[in-house]
Amino acid sequence: MSLALRVPEELSARVPAEQRGPGLERDDVRLLVSRGTEVSHHRFRELPGLLRAGDLLVVNTSPTRAAAVDGRVGHARVVVHFSTRGDDGRWAVELREPDGRGTTRARAGVRGRGALSSAAGAPASAAGALSSAAGGPAGAEVLLPGGARLVLEEPSSTRGERLWWARVSGAEVSAVLREHGRPIRYSYTERDQPLSVYQTVFALPSGDGTGSAEMPSAARPFTARLVAELVSRGVQFAPVALHTGVASAEAHEPPYPEWFSVPEASARLINAVDAGGGRVIAVGTTAVRAVESAAGADGVVRARAGWTDLVVTPERGVRVVEGLLTGLHEPEASHLLMLEAVAGRAAIDRGYDAAVRGRYLWHEFGDVHLLLP
């Protein structure tokens, strides 16, 4: 799915809401609500009045890691984005180069074997750029701060060579990230931010370094005060976990396999709410992927943990999730297929047209969109 609209550059949220003026907090963002093709405009802190007793919000508890680390390949400076830790101890990483403005761009001059096609979610021009901007070749060595070394072994996917499996020696990756890492930052943002800015109120600390390379940002506007108000009104919460990998800045690929967990208590709660006529509303596309990965063909959610390669599309549909709270995605983003699966194409077209005309803000520090039945 690709929307036939252009998002003006000035609609990128460059700083978090709480940094846009005195007295502002995280929940001082706008909330676009789509009920079918009907659209209404709100502030996020109005959310308790838009939900009803018996509704269930499924939230992702994955913490955000400081996943960007400076390094060198020979004399060339690179930035390593640590995406996902595999079961064998290797890490899926992306090598990028500094752009001179505090952010990064895809590396040039490396020819990859597997150019991404537009059918995989990337425009043809972006796919061509990625094929020459991959991280390889195999055997390339990256020197990391503190004397650690990273060696690229093989592409992590047959879809292309942007992400590579790599081994790190000389230090634990968790220690490297803790001591030398910083949050991944993209060019539309104004400046570096501390890691705390990228943690949601639902994030649970991880002792072993697991977590998300990029923030599960749909939950960012929640505050402890707002959560308490929702609970007092009879809205329930079901925690799940899905550790997000590195998104593509140049091409909107379908998601790679990611580790997830749906605990027994959450599975039981989701099933009970669904059977009792309540609405199961996912907070973020990551929560959708986790819940739908744990749902059987019978629509029953069962406790499950492991890797998921599920891509939710209109053809596959959703078995459990009835509503979705999510950020505003780029018109080419593969996430829009999931939104269409939840709400239908007409609702997404109408909502995004209203968001552009209403000057809503995009990206992880931007405004949010609530899709209800």
XYZ file of N, CA and C in Angstrom, residues 73 95 135-142 149-155 164-167:
63
model
N 36.072 1.574 9.811
C 36.461 0.517 8.879
C 37.694 1.038 8.160
N 25.633 -0.872 8.929
C 26.717 0.096 8.905
C 26.290 1.300 8.086
N 26.094 -2.942 3.777
C 27.140 -2.840 4.779
C 28.371 -3.675 4.527
N 28.336 -4.643 3.622
C 29.398 -5.603 3.459
C 30.709 -5.009 2.993
N 31.642 -5.818 2.523
C 31.518 -7.251 2.213
C 31.753 -8.128 3.437
N 31.496 -9.439 3.258
C 31.757 -10.388 4.328
C 33.224 -10.319 4.730
N 33.472 -10.400 6.022
C 34.829 -10.307 6.536
C 35.257 -8.903 6.901
N 34.473 -7.897 6.524
C 34.820 -6.527 6.878
C 34.873 -6.397 8.398
N 35.873 -5.694 8.881
C 36.082 -5.545 10.318
C 35.859 -4.098 10.728
N 35.122 -3.926 11.798
C 34.836 -2.598 12.329
C 35.457 -2.505 13.712
N 35.919 -5.389 18.595
C 35.935 -5.539 17.140
C 34.655 -6.234 16.694
N 34.155 -5.796 15.564
C 32.962 -6.385 14.959
C 33.328 -6.877 13.569
N 32.984 -8.113 13.255
C 33.284 -8.690 11.945
C 31.983 -9.106 11.280
N 31.747 -8.600 10.063
C 30.556 -8.955 9.306
C 30.706 -10.360 8.737
N 29.646 -11.158 8.833
C 29.721 -12.541 8.367
C 28.847 -12.810 7.151
N 27.571 -12.426 7.212
C 26.675 -12.698 6.086
C 25.446 -11.805 6.188
N 24.789 -11.535 5.049
C 23.546 -10.751 5.114
C 22.519 -11.457 5.982
N 23.453 -7.016 8.311
C 24.377 -8.154 8.289
C 24.456 -8.784 9.659
N 24.622 -10.114 9.669
C 24.969 -10.790 10.911
C 26.448 -10.575 11.172
N 26.759 -10.214 12.408
C 28.139 -9.912 12.763
C 28.449 -10.438 14.156
N 29.718 -10.735 14.387
C 30.170 -11.145 15.718
C 31.057 -10.054 16.311
